[in-house]
Coordinates of C-alpha atoms and ligand atoms in Angstrom, one line a residue:
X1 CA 11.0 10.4 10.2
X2 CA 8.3 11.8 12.3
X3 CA 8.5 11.3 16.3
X4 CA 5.6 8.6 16.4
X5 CA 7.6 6.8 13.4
X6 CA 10.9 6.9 15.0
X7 CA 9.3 6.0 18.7
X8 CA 7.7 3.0 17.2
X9 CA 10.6 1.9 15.1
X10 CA 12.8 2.0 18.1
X11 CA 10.2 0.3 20.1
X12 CA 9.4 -2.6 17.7
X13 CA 13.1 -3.4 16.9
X14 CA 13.6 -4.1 20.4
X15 CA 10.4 -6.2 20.2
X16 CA 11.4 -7.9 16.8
X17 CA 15.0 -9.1 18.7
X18 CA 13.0 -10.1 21.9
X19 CA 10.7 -12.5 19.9
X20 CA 12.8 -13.9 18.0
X21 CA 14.9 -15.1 20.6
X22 CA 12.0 -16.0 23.0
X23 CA 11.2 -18.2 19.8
X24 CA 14.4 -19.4 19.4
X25 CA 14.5 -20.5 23.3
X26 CA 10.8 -21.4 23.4
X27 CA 9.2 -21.7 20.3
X28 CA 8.2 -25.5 20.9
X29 CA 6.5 -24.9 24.0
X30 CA 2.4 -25.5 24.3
X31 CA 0.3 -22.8 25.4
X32 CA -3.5 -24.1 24.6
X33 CA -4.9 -27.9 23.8
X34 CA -7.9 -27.2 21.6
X35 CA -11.3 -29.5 22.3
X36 CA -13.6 -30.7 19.8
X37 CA -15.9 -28.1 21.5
X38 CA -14.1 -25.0 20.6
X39 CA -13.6 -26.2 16.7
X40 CA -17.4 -26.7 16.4
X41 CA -17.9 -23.8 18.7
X42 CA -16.0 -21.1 17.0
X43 CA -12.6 -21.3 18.6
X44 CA -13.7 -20.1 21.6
X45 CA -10.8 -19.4 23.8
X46 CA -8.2 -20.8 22.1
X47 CA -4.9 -18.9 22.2
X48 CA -3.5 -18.8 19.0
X49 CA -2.8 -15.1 18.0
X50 CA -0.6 -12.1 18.7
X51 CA -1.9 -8.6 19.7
X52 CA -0.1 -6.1 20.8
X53 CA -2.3 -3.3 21.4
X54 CA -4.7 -4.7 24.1
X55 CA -5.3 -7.9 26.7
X56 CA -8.9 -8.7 27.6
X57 CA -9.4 -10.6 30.9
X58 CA -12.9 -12.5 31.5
X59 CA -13.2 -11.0 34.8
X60 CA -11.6 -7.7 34.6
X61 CA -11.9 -6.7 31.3
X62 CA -10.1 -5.0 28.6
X63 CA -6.4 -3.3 29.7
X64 CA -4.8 -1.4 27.1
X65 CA -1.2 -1.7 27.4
X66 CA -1.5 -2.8 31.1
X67 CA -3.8 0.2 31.7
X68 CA -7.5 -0.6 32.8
X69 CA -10.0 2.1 31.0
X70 CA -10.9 4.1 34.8
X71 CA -6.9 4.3 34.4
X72 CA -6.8 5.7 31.1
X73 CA -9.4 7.9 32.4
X74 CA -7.3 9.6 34.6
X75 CA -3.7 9.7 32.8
X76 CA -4.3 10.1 29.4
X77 CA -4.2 13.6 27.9
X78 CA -7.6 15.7 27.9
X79 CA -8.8 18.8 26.0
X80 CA -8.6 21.9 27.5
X81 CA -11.0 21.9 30.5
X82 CA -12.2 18.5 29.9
X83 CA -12.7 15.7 31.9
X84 CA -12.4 12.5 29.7
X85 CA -9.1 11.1 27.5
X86 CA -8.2 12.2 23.9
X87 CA -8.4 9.4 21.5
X88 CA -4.9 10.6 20.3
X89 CA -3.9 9.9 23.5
X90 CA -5.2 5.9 23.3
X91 CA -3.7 5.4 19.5
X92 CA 0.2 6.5 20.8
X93 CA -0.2 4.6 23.8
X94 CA -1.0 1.7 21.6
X95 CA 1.6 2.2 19.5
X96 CA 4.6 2.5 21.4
X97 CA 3.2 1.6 25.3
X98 CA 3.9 4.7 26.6
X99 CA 1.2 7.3 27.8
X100 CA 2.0 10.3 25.4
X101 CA 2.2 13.9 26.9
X102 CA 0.5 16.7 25.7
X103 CA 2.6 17.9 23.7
X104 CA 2.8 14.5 21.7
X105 CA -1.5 14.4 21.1
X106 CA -1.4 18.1 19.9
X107 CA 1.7 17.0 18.2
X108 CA -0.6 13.9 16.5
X109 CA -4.1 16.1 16.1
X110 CA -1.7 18.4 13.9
X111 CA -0.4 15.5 12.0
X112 CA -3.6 14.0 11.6
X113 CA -5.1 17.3 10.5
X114 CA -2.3 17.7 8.1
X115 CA -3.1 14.3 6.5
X116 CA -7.0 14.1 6.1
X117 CA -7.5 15.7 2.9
X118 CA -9.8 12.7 0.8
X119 CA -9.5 12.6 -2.7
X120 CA -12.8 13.8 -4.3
X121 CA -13.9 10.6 -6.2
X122 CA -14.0 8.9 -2.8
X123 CA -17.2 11.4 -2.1
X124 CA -18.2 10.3 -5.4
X125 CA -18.2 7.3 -4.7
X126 CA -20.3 7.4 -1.7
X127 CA -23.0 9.6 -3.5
X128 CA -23.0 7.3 -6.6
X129 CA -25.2 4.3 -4.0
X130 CA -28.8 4.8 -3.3
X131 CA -29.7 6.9 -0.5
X132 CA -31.3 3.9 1.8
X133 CA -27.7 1.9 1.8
X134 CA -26.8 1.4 5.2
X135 CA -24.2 3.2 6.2
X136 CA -21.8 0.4 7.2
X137 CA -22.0 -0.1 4.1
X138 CA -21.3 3.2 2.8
X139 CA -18.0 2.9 5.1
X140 CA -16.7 -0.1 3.8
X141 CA -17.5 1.8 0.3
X142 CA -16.0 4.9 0.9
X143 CA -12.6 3.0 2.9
X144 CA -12.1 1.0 -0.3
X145 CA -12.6 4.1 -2.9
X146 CA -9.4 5.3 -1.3
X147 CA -7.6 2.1 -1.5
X148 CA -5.6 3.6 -4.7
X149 CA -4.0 5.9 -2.1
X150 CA -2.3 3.0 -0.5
X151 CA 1.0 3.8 0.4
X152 CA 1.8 0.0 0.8
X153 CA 0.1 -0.8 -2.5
X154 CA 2.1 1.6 -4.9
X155 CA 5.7 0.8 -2.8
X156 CA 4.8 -3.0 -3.1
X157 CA 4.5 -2.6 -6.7
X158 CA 7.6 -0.8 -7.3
X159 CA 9.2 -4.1 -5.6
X160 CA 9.0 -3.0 -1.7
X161 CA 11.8 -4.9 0.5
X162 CA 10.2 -6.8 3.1
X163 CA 12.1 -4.8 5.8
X164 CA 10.3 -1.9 4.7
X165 CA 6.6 -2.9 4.9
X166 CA 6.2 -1.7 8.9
X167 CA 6.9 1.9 7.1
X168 CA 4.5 1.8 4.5
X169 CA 2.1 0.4 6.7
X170 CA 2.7 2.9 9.2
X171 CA 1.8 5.9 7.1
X172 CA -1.5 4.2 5.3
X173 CA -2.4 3.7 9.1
X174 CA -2.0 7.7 9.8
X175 CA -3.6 8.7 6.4
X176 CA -6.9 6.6 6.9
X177 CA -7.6 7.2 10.4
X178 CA -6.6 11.2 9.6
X179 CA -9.4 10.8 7.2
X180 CA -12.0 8.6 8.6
X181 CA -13.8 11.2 10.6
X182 CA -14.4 12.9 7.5
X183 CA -15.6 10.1 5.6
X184 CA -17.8 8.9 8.0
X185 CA -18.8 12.7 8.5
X186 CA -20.1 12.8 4.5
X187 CA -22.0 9.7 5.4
X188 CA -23.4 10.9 7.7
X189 CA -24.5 14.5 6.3
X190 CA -25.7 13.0 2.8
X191 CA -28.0 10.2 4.6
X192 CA -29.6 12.4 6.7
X193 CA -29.0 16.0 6.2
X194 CA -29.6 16.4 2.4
X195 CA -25.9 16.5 1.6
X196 CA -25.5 19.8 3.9
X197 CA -22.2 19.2 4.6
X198 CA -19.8 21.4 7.3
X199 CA -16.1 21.7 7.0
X200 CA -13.7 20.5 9.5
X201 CA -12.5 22.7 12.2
X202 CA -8.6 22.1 12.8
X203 CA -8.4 23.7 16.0
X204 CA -10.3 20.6 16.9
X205 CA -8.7 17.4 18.1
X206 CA -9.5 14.6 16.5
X207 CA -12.7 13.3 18.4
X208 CA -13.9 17.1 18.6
X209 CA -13.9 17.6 15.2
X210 CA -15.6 14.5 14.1
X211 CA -18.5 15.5 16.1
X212 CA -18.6 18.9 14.7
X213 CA -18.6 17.9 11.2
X214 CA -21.4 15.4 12.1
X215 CA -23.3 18.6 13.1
X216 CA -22.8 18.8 16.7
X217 CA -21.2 22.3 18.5
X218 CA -22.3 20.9 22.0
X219 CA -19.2 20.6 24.6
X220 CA -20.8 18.1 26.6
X221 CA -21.1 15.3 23.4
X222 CA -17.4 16.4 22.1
X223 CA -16.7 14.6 25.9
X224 CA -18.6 12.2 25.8
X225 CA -17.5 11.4 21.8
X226 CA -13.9 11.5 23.2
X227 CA -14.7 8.9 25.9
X228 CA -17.1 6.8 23.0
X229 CA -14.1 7.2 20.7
X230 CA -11.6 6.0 23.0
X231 CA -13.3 2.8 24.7
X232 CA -14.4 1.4 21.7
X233 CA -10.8 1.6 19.9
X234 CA -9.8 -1.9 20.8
X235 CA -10.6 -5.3 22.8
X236 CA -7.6 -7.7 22.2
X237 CA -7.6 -9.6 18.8
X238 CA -10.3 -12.5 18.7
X239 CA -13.0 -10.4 17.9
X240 CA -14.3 -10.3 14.4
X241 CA -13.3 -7.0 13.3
X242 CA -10.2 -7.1 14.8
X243 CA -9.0 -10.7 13.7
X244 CA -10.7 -9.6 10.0
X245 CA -8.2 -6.8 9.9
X246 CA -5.8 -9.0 10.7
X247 CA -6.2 -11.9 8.6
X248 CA -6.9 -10.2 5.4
X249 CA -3.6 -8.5 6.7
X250 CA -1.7 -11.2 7.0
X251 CA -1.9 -11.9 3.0
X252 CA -0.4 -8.2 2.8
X253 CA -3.4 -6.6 1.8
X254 CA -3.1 -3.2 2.3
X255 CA -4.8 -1.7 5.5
X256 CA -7.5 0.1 3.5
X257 CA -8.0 -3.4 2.4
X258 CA -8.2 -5.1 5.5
X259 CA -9.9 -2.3 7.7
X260 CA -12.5 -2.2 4.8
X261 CA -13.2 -6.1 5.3
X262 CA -13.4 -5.5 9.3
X263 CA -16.0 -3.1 8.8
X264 CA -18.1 -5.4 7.5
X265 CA -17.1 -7.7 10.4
X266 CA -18.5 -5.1 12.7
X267 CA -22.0 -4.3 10.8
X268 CA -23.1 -7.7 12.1
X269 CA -25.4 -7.6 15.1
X270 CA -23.9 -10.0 17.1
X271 CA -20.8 -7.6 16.9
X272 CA -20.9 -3.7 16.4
X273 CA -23.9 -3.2 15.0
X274 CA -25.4 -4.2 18.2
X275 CA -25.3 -0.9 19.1
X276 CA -28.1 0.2 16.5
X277 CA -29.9 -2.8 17.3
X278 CA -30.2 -1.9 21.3
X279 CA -31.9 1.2 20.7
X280 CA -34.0 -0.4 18.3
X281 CA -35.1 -2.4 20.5
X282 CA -35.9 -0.1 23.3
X283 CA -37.8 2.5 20.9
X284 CA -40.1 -0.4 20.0
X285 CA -40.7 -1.5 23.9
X286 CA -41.6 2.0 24.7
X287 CA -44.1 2.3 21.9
X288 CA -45.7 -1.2 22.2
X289 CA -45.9 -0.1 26.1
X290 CA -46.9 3.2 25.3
X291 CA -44.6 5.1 28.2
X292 CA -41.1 6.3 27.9
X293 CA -41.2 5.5 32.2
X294 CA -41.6 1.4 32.0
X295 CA -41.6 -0.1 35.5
X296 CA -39.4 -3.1 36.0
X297 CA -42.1 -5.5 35.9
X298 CA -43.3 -4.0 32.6
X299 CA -39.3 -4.0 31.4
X300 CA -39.6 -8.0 32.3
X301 CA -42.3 -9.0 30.2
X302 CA -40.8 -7.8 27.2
X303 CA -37.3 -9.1 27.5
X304 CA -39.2 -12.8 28.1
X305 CA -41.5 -12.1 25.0
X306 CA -38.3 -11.1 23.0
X307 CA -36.5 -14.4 24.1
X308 CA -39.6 -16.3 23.4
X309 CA -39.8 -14.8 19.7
X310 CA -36.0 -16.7 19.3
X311 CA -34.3 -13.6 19.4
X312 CA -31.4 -12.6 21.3
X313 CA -31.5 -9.3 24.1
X314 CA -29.4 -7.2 22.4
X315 CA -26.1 -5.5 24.0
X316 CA -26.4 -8.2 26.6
X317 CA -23.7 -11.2 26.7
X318 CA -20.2 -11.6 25.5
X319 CA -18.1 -14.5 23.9
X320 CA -15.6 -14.2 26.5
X321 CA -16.4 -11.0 29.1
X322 CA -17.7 -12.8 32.1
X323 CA -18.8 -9.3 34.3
X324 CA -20.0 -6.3 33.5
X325 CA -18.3 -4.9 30.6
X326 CA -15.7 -1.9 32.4
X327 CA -17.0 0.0 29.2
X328 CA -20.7 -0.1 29.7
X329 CA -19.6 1.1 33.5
X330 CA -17.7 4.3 31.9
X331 CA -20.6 4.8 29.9
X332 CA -22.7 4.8 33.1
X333 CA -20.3 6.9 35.4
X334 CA -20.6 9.1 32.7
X335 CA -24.5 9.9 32.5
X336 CA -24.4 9.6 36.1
X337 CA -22.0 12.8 36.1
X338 CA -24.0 14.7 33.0
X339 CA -26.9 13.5 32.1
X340 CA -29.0 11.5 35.3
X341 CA -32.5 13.1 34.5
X342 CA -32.7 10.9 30.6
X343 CA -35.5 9.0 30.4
X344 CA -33.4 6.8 28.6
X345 CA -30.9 6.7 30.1
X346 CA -32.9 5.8 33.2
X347 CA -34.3 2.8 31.0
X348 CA -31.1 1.2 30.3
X349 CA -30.1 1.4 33.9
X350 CA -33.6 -0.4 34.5
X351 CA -33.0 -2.9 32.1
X352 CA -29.6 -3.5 33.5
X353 CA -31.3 -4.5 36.8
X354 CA -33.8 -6.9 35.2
X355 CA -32.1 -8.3 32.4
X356 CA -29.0 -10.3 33.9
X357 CA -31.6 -12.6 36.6
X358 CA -33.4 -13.2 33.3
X359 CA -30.8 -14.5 31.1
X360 CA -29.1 -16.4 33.9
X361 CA -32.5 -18.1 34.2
X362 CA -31.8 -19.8 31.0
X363 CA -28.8 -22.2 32.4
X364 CA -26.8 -21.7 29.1
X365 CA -25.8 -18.1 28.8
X366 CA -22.3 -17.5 29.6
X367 CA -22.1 -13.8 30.5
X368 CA -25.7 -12.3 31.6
X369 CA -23.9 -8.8 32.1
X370 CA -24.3 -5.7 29.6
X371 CA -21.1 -5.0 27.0
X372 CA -19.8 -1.9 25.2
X373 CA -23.4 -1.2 23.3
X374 CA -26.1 -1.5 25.7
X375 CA -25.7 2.0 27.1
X376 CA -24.5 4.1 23.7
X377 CA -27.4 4.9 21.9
X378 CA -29.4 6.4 24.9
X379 CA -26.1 8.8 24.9
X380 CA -26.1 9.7 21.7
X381 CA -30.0 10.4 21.6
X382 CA -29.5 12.1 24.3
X383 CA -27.2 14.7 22.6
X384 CA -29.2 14.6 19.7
X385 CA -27.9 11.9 17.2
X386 CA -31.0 9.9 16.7
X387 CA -30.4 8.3 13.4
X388 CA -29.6 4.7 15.0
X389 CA -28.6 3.3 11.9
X390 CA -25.5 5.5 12.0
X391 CA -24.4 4.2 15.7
X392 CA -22.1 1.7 14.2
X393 CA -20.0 3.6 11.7
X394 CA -19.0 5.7 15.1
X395 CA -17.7 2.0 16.6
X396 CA -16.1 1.5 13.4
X397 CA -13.8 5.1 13.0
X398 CA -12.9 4.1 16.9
X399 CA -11.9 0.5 16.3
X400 CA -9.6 1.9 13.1
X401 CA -7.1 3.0 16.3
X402 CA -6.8 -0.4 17.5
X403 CA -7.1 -3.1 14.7
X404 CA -4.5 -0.3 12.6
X405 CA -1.9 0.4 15.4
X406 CA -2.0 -3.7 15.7
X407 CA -1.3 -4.0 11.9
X408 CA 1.5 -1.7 12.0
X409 CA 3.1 -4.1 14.7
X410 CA 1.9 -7.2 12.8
X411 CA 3.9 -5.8 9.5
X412 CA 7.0 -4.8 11.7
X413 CA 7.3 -8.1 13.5
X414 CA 6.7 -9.6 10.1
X415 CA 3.6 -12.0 11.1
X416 CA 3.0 -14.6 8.5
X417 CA 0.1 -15.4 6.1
X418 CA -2.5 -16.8 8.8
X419 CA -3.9 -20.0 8.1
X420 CA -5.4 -22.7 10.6
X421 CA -6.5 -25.8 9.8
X422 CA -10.1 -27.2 9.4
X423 CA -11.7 -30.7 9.1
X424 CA -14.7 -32.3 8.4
X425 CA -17.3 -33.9 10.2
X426 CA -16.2 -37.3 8.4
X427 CA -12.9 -36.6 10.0
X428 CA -14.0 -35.7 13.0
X429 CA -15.3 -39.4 13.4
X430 CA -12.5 -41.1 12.3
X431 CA -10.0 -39.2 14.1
X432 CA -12.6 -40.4 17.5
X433 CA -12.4 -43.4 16.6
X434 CA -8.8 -43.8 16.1
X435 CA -7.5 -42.2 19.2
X436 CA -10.5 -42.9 21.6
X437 CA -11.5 -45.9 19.8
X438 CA -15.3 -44.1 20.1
X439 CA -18.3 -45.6 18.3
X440 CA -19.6 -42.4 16.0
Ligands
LIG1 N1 -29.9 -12.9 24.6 C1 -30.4 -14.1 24.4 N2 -29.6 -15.2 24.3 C2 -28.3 -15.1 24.4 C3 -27.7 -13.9 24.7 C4 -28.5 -12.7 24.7 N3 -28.0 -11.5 24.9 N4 -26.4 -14.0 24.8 C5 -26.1 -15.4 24.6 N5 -27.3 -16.0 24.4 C6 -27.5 -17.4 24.0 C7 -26.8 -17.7 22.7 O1 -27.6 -17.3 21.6 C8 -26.6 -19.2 22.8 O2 -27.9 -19.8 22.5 P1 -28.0 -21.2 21.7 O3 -27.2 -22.2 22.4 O4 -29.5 -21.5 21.7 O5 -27.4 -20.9 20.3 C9 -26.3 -19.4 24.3 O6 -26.9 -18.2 25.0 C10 -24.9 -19.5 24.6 O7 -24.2 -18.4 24.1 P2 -22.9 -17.8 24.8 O8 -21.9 -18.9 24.8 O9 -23.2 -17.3 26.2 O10 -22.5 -16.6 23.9 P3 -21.6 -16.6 22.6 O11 -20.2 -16.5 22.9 O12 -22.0 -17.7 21.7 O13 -22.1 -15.2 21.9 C11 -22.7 -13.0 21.8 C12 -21.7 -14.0 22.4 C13 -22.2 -11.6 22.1 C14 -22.8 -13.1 20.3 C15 -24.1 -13.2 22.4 O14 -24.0 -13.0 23.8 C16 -25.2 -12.3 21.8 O15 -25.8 -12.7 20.8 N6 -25.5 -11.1 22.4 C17 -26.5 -10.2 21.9 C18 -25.8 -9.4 20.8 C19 -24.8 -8.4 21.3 O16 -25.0 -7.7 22.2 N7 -23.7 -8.4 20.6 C20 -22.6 -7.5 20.9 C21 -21.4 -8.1 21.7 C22 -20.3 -7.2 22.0 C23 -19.6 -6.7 20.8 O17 -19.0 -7.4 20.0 N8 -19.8 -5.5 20.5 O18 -19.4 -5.0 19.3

């Protein structure tokens, strides 16, 4: 068994015996009352799930095993001479709650490199769709074209015991995130670079190598792909790609399965695809102002004619962030530290101080404050990735740390088949007029 595998085994027995004794003592305790509200107002809030890997606070923001992200910042492993964490680094921490050393990432880039050969009909399958499919989709695509790989899939078959799913599920969860970057690499090179495709480097980590096979040699975006890589990995288990993964989980779908089924969770707009839809938006204020140097006043006028065409400012607003999102500030500190002169980036910081007043203004928007995507495309263009409609397949090989290392605890505490209950309207009314004796 390798050390990850044994660390995590160890860790989750511990956890399995804890719960099911807290269960056992507690189990018919309330935690939540759910209002008519949150089931018309999709389940907003209510606490009804568990999720190891991450805890997101309304007013804080995301912690990652207790650790804030300036935290991770600073403890978790770099590469040499760099200045922000390995994504490595975020994965084993998620894992097991420990922050790994050194020696344990290099230990994991080996054993990621070791495992990230894809089978050749999963490039196949990619180049068999037309050139103009998006390439979430072509993610989703290319994660279920390896689906026959599943480790869980083939040991299920051959009449798996139950105590042994955390194991399969465990090395699935290695395999496809050894393999994503490559994947989403051959997207990436066949959409936009006439299939001119560059083989990995393995004395690369993980984050490093990604951005090389995308086509990139520059030191400063391998940083800022290892902080990109690692922020976006997880935010607690309500959000769609996340619970995706871990409902079609819960029906023991295999996690190529269930991480194909987030990804489409996260090509939404309202969700990771956002990112795309950001810069979009900014490269068509520019050109219907005609200057890449907007004033604030001019930045103004165009966020109100966007709100008055019924359309939402995107990378703005979050179902349960209340402040700035700690993520957006990374990205900031970040282009503060490398990259202040962008006209870009100088935009975003603009719209930062004119949007927030605005949406306020409207007396029903929750959270006025920028999240995760608001800042990531004027990086990447910045470093040269301008094809926006890629932005979210780099969300999406993040988030496969997260939503996977929460599967792999979901399996070994042996999480049930999740299934809530709905109603209708009809019973809606006759359930008010039974208990509040309401006239509906
Ligand atoms: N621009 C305009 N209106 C907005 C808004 C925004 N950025 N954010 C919220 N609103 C509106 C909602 O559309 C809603 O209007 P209606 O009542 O007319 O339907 C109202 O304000 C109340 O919404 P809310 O309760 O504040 O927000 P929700 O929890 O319903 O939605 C969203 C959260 C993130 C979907 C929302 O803020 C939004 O659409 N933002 C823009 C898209 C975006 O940036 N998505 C990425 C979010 C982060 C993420 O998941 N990244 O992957």
């Amino acid at each position: 068994m390798d050390q990850l595998k044994q660390l995590f085994y160890e860790k989750a027995q511990n956890a399995a015996k804890e719960v099911k004794e807290l269960l056992k003592e507690h189990g018919d305790k309330k935690v939540d009352d759910v209002l008519l509200d949150q089931v018309f107002g999709g389940m907003r809030d209510i606490t009804c799930m568990l999720w190891e890997p991450s805890l997101l606070d309304a007013e804080e923001g995301i912690r990652f095993r207790g650790y804030s992200i300036p935290e991770l910042r600073e403890k978790l492993p770099r590469a040499e001479g760099g200045t922000e964490p390995l994504p490595e680094g975020l994965f084993w921490l998620m894992m097991v709650g420990e922050i790994p050393t050194k020696e344990q990432v290099k230990w994991l880039t080996e054993n990621w490199n070791r495992r990230a050969n894809v089978p050749e009909h999963v490039f196949r399958a990619i180049d068999s769709l037309p050139h103009d499919t998006h390439p979430m989709t072509q993610l989703s695509i290319g994660v279920l074209a390896m689906q026959n790989t599943s480790v869980f899939a083939q040991r299920y078959n051959t009449g798996m015991n139950k105590s042994e799913y955390w194991d399969a599920t465990y090395e699935d969860t290695m395999n496809l995130v050894a393999r994503l970057p490559r994947v989403a690499a051959y997207i990436f090179r066949r959409t936009y670079h006439n299939g001119e495709h560059i083989l990995p480097d393995i004395s690369l980590d993980w984050a490093g190598n990604y951005t090389h096979m995308l086509g990139f040699n520059d030191e400063g975006f391998h940083e800022y792909m290892r902080l990109f890589l690692t922020i976006h990995a997880d935010h607690e288990g309500g959000n769609a790609s996340a619970h995706t993964t871990h409902l079609v989980g819960s029906t023991l779908s295999d996690p190529y399965l269930a991480f194909s089924a987030a990804m489409n969770a996260l090509a939404g707009p309202l969700h990771g695809l956002a990112n795309q839809e950001v810069i979009r938006w900014i490269q068509k204020m520019v050109d219907t102002l005609g200057t890449s140097k907007p004033t604030r006043e001019q930045i103004s006028e165009y966020v109100k004619s966007t709100l008055t065409g019924g359309r939402v400012i995107p990378g703005y607003g979050h179902a349960v962030l209340r402040k700035p999102d700690p993520r957006f500030m990374a990205q900031r500190q970040f282009a503060e530290d490398n990259i202040p002169d962008s006209d870009l980036v100088k935009i975003v910081w603009k719209i930062f101080d004119v949007v927030p007043p605005i949406l306020s203004s409207l007396g029903k928007v929750k959270n006025p404050w920028p999240n995760v995507d608001a800042h990531s495309g004027a990086m990447l263009i910045h470093y040269g990735l301008k094809e926006f409609n890629y932005y979210t397949v780099l969300f999406g090989v993040s988030r496969s740390l997260g939503v996977l290392a929460a599967t792999c605890w979901s399996r070994v505490l042996g999480l049930p088949l999740e299934r809530p209950k709905s109603v209708t309207i009809d019973w809606v009314k006759e359930y008010l007029a039974k208990e509040y004796k309401a006239v509906v």
